Short mmCIF file of N, CA and C in Angstrom, two decimals:
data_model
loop_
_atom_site.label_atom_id
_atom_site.label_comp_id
_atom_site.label_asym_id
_atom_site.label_seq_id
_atom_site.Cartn_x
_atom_site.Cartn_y
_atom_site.Cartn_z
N UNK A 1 19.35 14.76 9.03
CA UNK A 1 18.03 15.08 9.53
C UNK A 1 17.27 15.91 8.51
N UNK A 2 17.89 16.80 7.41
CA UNK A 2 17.22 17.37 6.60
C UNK A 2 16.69 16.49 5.50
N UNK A 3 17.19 15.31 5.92
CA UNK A 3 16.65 14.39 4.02
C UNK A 3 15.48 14.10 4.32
N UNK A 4 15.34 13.88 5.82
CA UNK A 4 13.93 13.38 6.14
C UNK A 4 12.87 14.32 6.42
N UNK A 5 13.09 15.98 6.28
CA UNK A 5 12.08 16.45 6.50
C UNK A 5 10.97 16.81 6.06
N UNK A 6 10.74 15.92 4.94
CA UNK A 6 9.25 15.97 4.62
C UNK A 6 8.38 14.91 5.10
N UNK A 7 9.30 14.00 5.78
CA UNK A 7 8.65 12.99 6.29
C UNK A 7 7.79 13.20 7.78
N UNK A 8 6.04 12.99 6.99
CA UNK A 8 5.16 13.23 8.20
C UNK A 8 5.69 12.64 9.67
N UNK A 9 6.17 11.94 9.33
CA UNK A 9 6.46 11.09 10.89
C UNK A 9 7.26 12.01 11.94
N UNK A 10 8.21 13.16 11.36
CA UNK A 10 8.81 14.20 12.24
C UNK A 10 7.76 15.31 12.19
N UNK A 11 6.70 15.53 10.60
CA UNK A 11 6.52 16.90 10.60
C UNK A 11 4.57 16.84 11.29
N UNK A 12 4.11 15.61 11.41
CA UNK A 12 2.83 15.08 11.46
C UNK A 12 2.59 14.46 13.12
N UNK A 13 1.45 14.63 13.17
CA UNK A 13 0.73 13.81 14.09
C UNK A 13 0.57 12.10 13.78
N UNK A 14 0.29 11.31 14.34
CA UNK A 14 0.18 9.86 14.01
C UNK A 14 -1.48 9.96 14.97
N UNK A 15 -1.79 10.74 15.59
CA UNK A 15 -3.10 11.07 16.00
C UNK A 15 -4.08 12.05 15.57
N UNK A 16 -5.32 12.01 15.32
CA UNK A 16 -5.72 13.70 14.84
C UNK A 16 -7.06 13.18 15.79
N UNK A 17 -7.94 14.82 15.89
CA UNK A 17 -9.39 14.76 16.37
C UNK A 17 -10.12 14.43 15.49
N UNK A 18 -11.48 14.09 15.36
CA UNK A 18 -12.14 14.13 14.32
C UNK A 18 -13.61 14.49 15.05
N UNK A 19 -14.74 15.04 14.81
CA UNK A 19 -15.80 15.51 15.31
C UNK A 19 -16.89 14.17 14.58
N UNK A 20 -17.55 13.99 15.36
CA UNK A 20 -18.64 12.93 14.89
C UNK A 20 -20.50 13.67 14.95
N UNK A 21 -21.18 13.69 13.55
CA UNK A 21 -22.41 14.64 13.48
C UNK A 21 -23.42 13.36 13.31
N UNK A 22 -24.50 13.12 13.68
CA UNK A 22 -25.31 12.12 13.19
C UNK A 22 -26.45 13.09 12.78
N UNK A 23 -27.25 12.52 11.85
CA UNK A 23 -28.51 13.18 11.02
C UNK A 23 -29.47 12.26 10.90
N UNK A 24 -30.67 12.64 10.82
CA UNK A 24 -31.50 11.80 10.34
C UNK A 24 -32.57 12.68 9.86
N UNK A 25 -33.36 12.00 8.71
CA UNK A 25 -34.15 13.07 7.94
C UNK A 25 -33.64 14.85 7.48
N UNK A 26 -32.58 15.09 7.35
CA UNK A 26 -31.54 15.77 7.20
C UNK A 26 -31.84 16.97 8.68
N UNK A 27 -31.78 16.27 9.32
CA UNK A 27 -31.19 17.07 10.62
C UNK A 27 -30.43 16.24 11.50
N UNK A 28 -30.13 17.52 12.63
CA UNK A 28 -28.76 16.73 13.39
C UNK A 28 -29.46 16.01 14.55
N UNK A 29 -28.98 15.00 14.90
CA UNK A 29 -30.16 14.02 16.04
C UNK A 29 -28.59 13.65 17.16
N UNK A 30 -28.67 14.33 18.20
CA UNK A 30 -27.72 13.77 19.17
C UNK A 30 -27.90 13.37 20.39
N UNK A 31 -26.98 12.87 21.28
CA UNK A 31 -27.17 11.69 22.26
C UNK A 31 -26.81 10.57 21.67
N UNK A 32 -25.89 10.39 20.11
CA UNK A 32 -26.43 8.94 19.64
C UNK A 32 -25.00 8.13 20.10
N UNK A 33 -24.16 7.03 20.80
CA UNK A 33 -23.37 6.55 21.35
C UNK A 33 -22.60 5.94 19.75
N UNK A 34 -21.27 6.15 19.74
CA UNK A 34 -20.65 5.90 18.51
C UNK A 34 -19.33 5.34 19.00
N UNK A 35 -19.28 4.03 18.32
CA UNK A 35 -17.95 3.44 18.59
C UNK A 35 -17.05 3.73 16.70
N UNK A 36 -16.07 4.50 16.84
CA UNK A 36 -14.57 4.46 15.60
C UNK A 36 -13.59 3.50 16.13
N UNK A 37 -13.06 2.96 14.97
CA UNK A 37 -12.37 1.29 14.62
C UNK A 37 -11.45 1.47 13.62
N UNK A 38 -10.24 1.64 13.58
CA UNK A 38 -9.62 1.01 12.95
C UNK A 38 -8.41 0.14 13.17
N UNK A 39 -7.29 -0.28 12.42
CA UNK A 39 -6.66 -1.54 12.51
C UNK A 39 -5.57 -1.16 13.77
N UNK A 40 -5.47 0.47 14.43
CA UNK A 40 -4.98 1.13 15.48
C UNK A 40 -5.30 1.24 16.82
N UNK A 41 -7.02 0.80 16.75
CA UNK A 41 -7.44 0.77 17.81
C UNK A 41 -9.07 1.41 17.97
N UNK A 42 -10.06 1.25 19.11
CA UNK A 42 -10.89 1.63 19.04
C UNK A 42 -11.39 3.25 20.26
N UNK A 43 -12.71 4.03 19.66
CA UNK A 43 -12.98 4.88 20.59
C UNK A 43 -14.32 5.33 20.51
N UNK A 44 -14.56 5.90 21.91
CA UNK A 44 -15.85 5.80 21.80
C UNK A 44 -16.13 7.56 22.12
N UNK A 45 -17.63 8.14 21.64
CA UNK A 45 -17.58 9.36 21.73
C UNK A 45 -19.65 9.36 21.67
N UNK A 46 -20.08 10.40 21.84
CA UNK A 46 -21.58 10.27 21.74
C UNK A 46 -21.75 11.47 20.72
N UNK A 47 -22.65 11.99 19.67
CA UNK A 47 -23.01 12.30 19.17
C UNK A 47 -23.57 13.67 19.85
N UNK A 48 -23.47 14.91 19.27
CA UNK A 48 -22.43 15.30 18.42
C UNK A 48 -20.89 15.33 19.31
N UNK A 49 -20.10 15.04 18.92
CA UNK A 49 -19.16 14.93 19.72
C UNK A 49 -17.33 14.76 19.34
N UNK A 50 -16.14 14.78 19.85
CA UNK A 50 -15.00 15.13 19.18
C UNK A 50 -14.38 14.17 20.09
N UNK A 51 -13.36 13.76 19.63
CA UNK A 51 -13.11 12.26 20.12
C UNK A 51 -11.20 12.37 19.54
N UNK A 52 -10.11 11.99 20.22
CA UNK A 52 -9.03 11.88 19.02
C UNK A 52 -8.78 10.25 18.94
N UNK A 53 -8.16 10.21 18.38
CA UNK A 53 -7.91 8.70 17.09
C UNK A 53 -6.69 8.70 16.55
N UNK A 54 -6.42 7.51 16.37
CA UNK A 54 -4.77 7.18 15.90
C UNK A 54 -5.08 6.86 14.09
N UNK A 55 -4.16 7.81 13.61
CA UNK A 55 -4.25 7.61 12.55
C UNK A 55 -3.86 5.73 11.81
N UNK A 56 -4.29 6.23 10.21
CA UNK A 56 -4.04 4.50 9.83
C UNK A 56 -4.11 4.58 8.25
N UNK A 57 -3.82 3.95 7.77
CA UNK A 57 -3.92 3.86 6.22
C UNK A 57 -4.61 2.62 5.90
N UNK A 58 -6.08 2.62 6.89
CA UNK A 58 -6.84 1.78 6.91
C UNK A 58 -8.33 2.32 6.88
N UNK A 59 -9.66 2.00 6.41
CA UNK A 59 -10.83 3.06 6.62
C UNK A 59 -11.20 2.94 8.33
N UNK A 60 -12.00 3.84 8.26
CA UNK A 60 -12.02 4.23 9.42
C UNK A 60 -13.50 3.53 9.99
N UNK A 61 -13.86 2.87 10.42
CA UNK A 61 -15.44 2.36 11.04
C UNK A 61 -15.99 3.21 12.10
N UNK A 62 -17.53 3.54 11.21
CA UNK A 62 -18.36 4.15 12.28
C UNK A 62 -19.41 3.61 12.24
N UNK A 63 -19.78 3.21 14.04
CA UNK A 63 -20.83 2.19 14.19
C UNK A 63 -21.62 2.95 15.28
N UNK A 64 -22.71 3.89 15.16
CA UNK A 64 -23.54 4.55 15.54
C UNK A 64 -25.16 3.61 16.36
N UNK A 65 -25.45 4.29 17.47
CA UNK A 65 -26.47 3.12 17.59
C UNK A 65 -27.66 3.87 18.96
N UNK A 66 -28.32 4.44 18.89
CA UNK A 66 -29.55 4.30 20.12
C UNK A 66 -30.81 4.38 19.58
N UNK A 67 -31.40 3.35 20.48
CA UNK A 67 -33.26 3.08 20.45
C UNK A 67 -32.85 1.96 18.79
N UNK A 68 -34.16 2.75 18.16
CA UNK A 68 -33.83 2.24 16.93
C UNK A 68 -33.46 2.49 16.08
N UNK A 69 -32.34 3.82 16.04
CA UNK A 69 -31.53 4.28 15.34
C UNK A 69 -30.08 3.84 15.37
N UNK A 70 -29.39 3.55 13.87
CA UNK A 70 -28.12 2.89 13.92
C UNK A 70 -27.84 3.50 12.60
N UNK A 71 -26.27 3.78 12.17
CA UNK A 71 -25.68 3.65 11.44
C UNK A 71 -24.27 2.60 11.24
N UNK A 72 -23.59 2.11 10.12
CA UNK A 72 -22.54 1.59 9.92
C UNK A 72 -21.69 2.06 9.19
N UNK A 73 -21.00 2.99 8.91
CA UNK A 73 -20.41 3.48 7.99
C UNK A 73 -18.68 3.19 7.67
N UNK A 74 -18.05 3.56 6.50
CA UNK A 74 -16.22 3.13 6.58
C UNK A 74 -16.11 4.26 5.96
N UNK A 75 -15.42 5.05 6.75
CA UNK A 75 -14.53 6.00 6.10
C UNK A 75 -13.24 6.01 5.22
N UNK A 76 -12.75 6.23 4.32
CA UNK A 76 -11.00 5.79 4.35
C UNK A 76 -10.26 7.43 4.45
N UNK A 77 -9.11 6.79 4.79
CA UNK A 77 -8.29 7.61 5.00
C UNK A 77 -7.50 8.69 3.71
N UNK A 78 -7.26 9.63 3.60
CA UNK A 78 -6.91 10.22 2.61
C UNK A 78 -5.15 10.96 2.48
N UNK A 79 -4.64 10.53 1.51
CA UNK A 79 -2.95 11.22 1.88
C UNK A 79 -2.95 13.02 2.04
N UNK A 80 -1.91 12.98 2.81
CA UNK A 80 -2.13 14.56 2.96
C UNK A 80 -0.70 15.10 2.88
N UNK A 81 -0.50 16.13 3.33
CA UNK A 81 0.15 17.24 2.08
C UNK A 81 1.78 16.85 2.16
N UNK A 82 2.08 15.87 3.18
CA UNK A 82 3.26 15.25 3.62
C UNK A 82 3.82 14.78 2.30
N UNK A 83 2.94 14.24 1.38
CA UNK A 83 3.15 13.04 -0.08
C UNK A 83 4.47 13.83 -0.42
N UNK A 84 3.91 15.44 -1.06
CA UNK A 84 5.08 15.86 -1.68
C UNK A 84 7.02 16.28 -1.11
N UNK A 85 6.58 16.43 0.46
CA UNK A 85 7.51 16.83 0.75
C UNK A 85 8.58 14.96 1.02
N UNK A 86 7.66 14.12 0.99
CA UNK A 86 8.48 12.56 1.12
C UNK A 86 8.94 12.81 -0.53
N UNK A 87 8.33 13.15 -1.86
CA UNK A 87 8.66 12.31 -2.78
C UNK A 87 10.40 13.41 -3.39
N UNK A 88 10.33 14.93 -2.94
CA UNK A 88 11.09 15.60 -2.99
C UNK A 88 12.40 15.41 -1.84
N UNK A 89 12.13 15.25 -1.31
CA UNK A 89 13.20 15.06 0.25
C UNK A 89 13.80 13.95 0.14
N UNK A 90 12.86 13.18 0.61
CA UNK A 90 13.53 12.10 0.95
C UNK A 90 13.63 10.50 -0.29
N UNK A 91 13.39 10.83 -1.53
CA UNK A 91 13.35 10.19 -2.53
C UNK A 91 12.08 8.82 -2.50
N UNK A 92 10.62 9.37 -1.18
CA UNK A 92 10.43 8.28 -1.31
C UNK A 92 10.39 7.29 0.17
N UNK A 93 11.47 7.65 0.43
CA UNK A 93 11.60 6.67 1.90
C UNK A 93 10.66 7.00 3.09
N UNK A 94 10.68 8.34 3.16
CA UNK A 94 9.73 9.20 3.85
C UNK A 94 8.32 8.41 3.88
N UNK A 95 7.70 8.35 2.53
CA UNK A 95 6.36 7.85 2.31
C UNK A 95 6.27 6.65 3.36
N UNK A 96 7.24 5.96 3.01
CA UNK A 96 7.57 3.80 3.20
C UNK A 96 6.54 3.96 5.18
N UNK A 97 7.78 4.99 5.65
CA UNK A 97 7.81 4.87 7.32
C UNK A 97 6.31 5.54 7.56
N UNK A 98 5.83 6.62 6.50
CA UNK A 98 4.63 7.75 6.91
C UNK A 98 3.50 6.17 6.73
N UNK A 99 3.50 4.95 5.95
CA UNK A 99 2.36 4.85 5.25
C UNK A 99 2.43 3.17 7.06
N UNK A 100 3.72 3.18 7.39
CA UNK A 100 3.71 2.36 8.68
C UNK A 100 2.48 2.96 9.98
N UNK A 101 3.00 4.39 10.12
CA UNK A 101 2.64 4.67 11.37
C UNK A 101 1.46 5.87 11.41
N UNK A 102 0.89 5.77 9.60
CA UNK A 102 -0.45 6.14 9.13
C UNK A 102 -0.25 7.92 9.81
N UNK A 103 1.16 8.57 10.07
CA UNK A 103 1.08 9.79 9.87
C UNK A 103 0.81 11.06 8.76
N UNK A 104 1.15 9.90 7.56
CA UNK A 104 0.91 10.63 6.47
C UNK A 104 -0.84 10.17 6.04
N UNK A 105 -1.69 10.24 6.54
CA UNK A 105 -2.74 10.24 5.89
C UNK A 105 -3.82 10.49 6.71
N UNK A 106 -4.99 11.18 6.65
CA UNK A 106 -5.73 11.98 7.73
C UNK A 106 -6.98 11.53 7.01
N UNK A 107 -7.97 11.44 8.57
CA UNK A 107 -9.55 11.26 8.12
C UNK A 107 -9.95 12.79 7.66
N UNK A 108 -11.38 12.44 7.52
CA UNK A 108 -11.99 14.13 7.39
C UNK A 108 -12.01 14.27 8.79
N UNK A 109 -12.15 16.21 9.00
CA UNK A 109 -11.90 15.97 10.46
C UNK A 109 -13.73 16.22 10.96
N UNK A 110 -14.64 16.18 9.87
CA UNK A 110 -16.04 16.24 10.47
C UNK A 110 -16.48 15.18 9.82
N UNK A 111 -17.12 14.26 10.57
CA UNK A 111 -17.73 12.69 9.90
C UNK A 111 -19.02 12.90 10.08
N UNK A 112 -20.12 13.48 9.17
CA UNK A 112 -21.21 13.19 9.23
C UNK A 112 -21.87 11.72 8.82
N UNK A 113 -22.84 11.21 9.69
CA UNK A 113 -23.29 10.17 8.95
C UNK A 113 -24.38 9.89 9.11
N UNK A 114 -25.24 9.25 8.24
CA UNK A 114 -26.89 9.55 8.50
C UNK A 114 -27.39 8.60 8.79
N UNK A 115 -28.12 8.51 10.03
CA UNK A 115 -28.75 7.37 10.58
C UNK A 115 -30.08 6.85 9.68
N UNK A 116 -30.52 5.53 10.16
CA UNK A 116 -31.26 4.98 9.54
C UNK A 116 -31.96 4.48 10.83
N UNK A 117 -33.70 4.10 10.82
CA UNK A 117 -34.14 3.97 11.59
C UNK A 117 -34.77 2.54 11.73
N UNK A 118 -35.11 2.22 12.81
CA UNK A 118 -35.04 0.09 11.77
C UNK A 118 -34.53 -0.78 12.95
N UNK A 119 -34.47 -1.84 12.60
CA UNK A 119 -33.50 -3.02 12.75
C UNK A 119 -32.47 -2.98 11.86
N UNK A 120 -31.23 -3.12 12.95
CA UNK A 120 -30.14 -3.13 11.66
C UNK A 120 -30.34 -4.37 11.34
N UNK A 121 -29.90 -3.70 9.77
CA UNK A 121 -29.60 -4.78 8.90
C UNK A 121 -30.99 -5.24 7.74
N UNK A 122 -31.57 -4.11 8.76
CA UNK A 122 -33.42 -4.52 7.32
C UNK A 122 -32.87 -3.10 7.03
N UNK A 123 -33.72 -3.33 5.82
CA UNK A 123 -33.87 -1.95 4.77
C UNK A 123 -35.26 -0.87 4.97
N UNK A 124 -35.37 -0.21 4.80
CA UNK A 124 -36.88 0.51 5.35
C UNK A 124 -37.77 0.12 4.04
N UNK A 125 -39.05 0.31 4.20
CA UNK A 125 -39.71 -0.16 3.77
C UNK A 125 -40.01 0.82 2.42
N UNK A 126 -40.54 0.22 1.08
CA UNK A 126 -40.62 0.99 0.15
C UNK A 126 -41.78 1.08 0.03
N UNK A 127 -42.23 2.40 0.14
CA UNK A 127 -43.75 2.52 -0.98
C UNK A 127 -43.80 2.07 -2.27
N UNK A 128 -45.33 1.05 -2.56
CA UNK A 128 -45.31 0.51 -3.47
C UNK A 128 -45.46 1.51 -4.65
N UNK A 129 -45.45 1.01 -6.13
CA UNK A 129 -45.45 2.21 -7.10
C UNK A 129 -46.73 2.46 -7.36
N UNK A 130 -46.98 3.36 -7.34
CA UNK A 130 -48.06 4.24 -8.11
C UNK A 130 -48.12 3.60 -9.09
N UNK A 131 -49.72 2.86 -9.91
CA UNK A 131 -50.61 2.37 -11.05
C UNK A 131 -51.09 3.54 -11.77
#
């Protein structure tokens, strides 16, 4: 049991919280309904708001949306401090099972993301250039 103890999977969560901020025009705009996605499963939370989630060694999807405000964003996931105690401990093996059950790797735990105002999927409109 000691070879494996750097392995996140005994010393880690396979779940974490993560807080969800939406902005627009650099302020915080809430009420906004937000579905997170990844290959673990989905959840839903409203803006500003804290939600938990199954980790993944997959990015993370944030799909933000009221009136005519929407965002789409992918987060990815980042390794965390588990790496060293798998590559010392357990030669390695540790990593194999952490990178299965996405304990070894954590979102940020505050996801800001900045809305855009529109139809998704158009771009906002550009002022033409100055002659």
């Amino acid at each position: 049991m000691t070879a494996l103890a750097g392995c996140a999977t005994l010393t880690e969560s396979s779940e974490q919280y993560v807080m969800v901020v939406t902005v627009l025009d650099h302020q915080q705009v809430g009420g906004i309904g937000c579905v997170l996605a990844n290959d673990a499963g989905r959840w839903f939370v409203t803006s500003p708001g804290r939600t938990q989630i199954k980790k993944s060694t997959k990015p993370l999807s944030v799909d933000c949306r009221k009136d005519d405000l929407w965002v789409h964003d992918e987060i990815g996931p980042r390794q965390n401090a588990s790496r060293w105690g798998n590559i010392l401990l357990t030669a390695g093996a540790g990593q194999f099972i952490d990178r299965q059950t996405g304990a070894g790797f954590d979102y940020p735990q505050v996801l800001t993301v900045v809305l855009q105002r529109g139809e998704r999927g158009t771009q906002p409109a550009r002022p033409a250039p100055l002659l």
